[in-house]
Each structure stands twice: as C-alpha cells, then as structure tokens.
Tab-separated table of C-alpha atoms and ligand atoms in Angstrom:
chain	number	residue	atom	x	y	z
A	6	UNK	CA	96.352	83.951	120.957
A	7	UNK	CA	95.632	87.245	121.534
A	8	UNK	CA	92.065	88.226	122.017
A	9	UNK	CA	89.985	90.628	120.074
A	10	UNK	CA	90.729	94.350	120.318
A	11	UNK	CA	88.084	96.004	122.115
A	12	UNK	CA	87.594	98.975	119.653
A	13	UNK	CA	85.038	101.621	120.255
A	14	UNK	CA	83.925	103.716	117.982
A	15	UNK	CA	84.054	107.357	119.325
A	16	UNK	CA	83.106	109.555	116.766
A	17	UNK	CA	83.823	111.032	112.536
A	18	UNK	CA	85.981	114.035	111.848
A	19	UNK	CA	86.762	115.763	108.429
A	20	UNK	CA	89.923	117.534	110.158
A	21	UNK	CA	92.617	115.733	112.532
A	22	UNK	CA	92.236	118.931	114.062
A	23	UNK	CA	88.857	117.822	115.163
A	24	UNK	CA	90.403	114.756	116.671
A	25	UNK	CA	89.958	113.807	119.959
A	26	UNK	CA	93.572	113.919	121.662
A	27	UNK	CA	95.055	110.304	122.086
A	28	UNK	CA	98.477	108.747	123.213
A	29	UNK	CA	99.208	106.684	120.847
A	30	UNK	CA	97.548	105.999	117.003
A	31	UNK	CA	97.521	103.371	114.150
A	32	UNK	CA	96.220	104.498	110.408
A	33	UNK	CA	94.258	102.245	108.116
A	34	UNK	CA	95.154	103.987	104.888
A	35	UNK	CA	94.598	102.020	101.021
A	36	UNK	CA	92.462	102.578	98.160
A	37	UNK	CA	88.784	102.508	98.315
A	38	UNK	CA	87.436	98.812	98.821
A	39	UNK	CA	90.967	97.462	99.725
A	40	UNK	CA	89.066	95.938	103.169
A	41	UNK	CA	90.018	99.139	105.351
A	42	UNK	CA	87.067	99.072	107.510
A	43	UNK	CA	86.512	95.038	106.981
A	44	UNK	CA	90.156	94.612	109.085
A	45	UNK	CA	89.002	96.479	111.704
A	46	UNK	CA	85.929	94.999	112.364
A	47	UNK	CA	87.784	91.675	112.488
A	48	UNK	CA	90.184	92.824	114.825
A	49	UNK	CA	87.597	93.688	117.020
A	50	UNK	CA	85.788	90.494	116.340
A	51	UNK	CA	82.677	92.533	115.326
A	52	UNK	CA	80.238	92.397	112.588
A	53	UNK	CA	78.792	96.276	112.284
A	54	UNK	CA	81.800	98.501	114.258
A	55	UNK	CA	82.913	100.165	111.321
A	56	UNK	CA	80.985	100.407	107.689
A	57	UNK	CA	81.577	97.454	104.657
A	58	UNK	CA	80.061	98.644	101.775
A	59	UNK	CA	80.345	97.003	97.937
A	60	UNK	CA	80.157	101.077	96.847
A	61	UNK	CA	83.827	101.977	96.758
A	62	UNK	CA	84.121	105.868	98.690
A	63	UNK	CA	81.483	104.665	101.650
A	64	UNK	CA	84.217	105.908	104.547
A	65	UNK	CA	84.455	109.269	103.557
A	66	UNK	CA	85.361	110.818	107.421
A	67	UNK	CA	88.297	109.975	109.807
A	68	UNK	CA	86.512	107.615	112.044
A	69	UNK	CA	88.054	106.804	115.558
A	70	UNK	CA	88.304	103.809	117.217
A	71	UNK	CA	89.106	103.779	120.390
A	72	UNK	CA	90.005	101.258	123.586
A	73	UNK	CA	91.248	100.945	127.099
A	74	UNK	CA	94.548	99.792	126.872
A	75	UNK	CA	95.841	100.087	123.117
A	76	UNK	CA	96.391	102.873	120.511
A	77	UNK	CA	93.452	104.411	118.756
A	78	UNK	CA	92.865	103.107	115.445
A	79	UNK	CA	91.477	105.444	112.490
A	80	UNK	CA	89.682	104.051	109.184
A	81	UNK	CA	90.571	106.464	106.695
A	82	UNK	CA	88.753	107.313	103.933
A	83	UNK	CA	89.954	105.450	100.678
A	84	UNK	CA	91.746	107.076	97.711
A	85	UNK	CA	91.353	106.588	94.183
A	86	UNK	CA	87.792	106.146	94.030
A	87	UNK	CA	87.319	107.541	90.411
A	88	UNK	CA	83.579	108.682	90.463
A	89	UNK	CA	84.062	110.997	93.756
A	90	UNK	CA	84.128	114.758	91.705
A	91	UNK	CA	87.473	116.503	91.153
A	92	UNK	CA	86.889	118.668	93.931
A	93	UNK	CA	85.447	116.674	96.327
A	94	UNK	CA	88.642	114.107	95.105
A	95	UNK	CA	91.309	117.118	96.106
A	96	UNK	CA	89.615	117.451	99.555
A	97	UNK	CA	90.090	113.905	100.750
A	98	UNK	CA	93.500	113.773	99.663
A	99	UNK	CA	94.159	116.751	101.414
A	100	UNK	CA	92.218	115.597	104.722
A	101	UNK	CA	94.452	112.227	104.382
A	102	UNK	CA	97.418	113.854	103.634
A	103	UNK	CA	97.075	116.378	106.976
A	104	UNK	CA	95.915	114.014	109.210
A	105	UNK	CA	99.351	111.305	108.320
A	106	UNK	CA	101.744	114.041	108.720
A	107	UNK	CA	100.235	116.656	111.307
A	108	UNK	CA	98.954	113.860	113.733
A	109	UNK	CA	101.353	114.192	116.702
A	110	UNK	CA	100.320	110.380	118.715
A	111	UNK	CA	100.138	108.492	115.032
A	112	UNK	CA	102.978	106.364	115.512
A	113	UNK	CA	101.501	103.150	112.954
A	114	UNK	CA	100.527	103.473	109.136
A	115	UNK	CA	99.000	100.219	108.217
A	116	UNK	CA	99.136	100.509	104.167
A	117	UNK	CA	96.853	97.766	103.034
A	118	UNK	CA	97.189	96.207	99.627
A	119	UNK	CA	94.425	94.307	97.975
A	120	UNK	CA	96.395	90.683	98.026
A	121	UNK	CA	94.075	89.268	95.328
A	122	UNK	CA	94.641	92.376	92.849
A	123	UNK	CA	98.497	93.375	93.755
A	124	UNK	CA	99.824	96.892	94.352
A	125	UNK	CA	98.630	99.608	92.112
A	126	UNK	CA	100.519	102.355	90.754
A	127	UNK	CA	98.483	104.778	93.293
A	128	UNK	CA	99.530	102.139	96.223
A	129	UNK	CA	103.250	102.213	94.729
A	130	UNK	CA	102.334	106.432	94.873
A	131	UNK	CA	101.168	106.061	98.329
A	132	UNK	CA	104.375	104.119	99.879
A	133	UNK	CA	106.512	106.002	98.049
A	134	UNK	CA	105.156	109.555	99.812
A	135	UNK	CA	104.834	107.679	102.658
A	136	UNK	CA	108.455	106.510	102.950
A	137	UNK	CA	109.425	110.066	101.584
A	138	UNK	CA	108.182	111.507	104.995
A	139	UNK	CA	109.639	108.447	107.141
A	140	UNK	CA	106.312	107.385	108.553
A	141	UNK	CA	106.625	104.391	110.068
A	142	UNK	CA	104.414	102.075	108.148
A	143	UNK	CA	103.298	97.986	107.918
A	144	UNK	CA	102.223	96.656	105.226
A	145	UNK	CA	99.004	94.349	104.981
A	146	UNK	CA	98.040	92.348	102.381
A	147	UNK	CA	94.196	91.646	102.138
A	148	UNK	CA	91.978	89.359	101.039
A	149	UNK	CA	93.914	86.385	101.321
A	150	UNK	CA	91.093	84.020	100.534
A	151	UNK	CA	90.505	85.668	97.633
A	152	UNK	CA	94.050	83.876	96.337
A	153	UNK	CA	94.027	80.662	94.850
A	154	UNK	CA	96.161	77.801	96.707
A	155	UNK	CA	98.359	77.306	94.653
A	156	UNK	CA	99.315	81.000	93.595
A	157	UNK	CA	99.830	82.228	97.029
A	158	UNK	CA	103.410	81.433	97.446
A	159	UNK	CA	104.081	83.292	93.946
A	160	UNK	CA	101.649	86.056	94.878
A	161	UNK	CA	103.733	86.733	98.056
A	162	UNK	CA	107.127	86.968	96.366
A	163	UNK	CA	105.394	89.167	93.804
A	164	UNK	CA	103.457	91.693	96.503
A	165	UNK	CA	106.890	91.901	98.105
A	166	UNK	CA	108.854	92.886	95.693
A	167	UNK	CA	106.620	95.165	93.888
A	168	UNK	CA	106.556	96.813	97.102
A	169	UNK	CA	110.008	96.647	97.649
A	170	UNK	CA	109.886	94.716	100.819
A	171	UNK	CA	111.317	91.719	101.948
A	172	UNK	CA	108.220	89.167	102.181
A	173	UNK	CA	108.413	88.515	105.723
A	174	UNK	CA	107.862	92.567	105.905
A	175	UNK	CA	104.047	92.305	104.375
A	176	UNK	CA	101.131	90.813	107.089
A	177	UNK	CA	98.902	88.756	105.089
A	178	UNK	CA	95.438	88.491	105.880
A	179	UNK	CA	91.436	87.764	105.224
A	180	UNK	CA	89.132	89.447	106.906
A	181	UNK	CA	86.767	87.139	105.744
A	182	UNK	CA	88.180	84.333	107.088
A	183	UNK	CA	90.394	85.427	109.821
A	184	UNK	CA	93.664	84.520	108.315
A	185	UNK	CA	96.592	86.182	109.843
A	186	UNK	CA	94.514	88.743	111.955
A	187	UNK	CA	96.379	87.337	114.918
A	188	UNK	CA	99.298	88.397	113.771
A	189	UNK	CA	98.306	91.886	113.202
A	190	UNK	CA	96.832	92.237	116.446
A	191	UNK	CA	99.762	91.792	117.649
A	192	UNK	CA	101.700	94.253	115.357
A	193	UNK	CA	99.211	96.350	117.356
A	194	UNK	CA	99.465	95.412	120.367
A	195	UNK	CA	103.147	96.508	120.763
A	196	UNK	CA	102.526	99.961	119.458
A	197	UNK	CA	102.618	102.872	122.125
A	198	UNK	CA	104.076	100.301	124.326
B	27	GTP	P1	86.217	102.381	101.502
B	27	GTP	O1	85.509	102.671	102.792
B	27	GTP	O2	85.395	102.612	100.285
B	27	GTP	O3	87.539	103.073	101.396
B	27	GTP	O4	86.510	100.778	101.443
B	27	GTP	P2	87.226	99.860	102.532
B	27	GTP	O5	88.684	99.800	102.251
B	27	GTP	O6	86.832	100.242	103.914
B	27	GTP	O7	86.636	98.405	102.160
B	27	GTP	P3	85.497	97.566	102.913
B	27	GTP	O8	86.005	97.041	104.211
B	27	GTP	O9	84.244	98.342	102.927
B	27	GTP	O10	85.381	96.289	101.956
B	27	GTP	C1	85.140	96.424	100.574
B	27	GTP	C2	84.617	95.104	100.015
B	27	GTP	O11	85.613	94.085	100.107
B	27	GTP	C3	83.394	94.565	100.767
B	27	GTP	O12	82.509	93.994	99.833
B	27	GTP	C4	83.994	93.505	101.673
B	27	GTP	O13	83.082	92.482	102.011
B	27	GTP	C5	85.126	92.950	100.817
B	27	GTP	N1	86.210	92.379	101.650
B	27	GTP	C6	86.901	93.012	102.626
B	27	GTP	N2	87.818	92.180	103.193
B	27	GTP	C7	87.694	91.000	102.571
B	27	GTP	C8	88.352	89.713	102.710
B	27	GTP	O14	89.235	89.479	103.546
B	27	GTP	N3	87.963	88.735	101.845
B	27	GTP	C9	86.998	88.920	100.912
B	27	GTP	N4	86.702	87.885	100.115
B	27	GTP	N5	86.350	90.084	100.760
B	27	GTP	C10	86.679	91.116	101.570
B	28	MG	MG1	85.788	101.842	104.603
C-alpha cells in the first residue's frame, strides 16, 4: 500500500510565473466542486491541507503542494462556476490556460470528472483542448460513493466512453471514502521518476 503523500502546502499564485521552480508537477484541473481540493487532501491523508467548500469557485489561486521526494501537486482553480462575473470568468481561464501550457516541470494533468454527475460538455471542452495540445493527462472519476451499487458497472462503461477512453484508462475514486486513492497515489508516484 503506498502511504500517504506528504504534501505541503507552500504558497497561492495568480501567475505560473509566480511559481516557485519545481522538477517535476501534477495538475488537478475540473469544474468547480468536482472534489479538486477534496483528492488532495486524501492523498495526503489530511483533513484541512487544501480548502473544501459547498460554495462552488472557493480555490480561486494556483495553490502548491509540495513534498520531499515526489512531484509538486497544484489545485487549480475550477471552471465553469456560472456566478463568478464575465470578467473575473475570462481571467481564470486565462490563468488556467497559461499555467497548463507554459509550465515547463508539469508533466501530469489529472482531469477529474464528477463520477456521480458524468462528463459535461465543458469537461468534454476541457479534454478535447487538452488532447489538442498533447498534454499528458489521467483521468479521475470522483465521488464514487456517490454511485449507487448497482449502477457503477454501467456508470463506468458510460464515463469511458463519453470520454472516449477505454475504461481501464479512467481512476475511480471517493475522497470521502478512500476508494481507489491508492491507486492514484501511485499514478503519482511514478511521475518525474
Ligand atoms: P472548487 O475549489 O470550487 O473548484 O471545488 P473543488 O473541485 O476543489 O471541490 P471540493 O474539494 O471543494 O469539494 C466540493 C464538494 O464536494 C464538497 O462539499 C465536498 O465535501 C464534496 N466532495 C468531494 N469529494 C467527494 C467524495 O468523494 N464524495 C462525496 N460524497 N463528496 C465529495
Ligand atoms: Mg477547490
């Protein structure tokens, strides 16, 4: 089993240029309340190391995680939070959009996919632009728990090929209950390496 990632948090930036230089990086990147900064407080086995909020929009910097002997991992602010102000919207995207395709050490986009809701058209929108720049990218599935017993196997086939994956591609997991979190960690684990 592979034991908790000892994440740090080191500090908030609106600009990857602000970033602090590291050697290698993984992305959280999904729509607002997808259970972005949930994941990596379960990967770290911690309660409080990044923020959960019910308000959809409550990352709203590039937060960095760091630790000893592993890539950095940034929570990224969520997109398609519809009450953030056109302006304000245009900003983000643009923040998000720099740091995936300016950030030299980012060598892991983790595109997470609400598991209970399926992939919207702006996480179809998202993959698609993502692919279209060949970053390499995993996709996560969250909120496992969230999906009935007996519609999981369906859900799975459906997630999959909505995102045009085969379903061993997606990582399924619940924060809230720790499913598959392993097996991420140790998605992470071989990055950098
Ligand atoms: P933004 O910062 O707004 O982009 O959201 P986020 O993607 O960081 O989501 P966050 O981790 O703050 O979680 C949003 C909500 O989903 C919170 O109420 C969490 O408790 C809930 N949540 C996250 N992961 C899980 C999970 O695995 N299971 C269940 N049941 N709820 C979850
Ligand atoms: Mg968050």
């Amino acid at each position: 089993m592979p034991p908790p990632l000892p994440l740090k948090f080191v500090s908030s930036a609106t600009s990857y240029t602000d970033l602090p230089p590291s050697r290698a990086e993984v992305a959280m990147v999904g729509r607002s309340n997808v259970g972005k900064s949930s994941l990596i407080n379960a990967l770290a086995n911690r309660k409080q190391l990044a923020h959960v909020s019910n308000t959809p929009g409550r990352t709203q910097l590039l937060n960095i995680f760091e630790q000893p002997n592993g890539p950095t991992v940034v929570d990224l602010p969520g997109y398609g939070y519809a009450k953030v102000p056109h302006a304000l919207h245009d900003t983000w995207q643009a923040m998000i959009e720099d740091y995936l395709l300016e950030r030299e050490s980012l060598q892991l986009v983790c595109i997470l996919i609400d598991g209970e809701i399926g992939p919207t058209k702006l996480d179809i929108g998202m993959l698609e632009w993502a692919r279209n720049y060949e970053l390499p990218i995993q996709i996560v599935a969250t909120k496992h728990d969230k999906v009935g017993g007996s519609r999981i196997g369906h859900r799975k086939e459906e997630l999959a090929a909505k995102c045009g994956v085969e379903m061993s591609d997606v990582c399924w997991v619940s924060s809230e209950k720790g499913t598959g979190i392993d097996d991420l960690r140790m998605i992470l684990h071989r990055v950098g390496k």
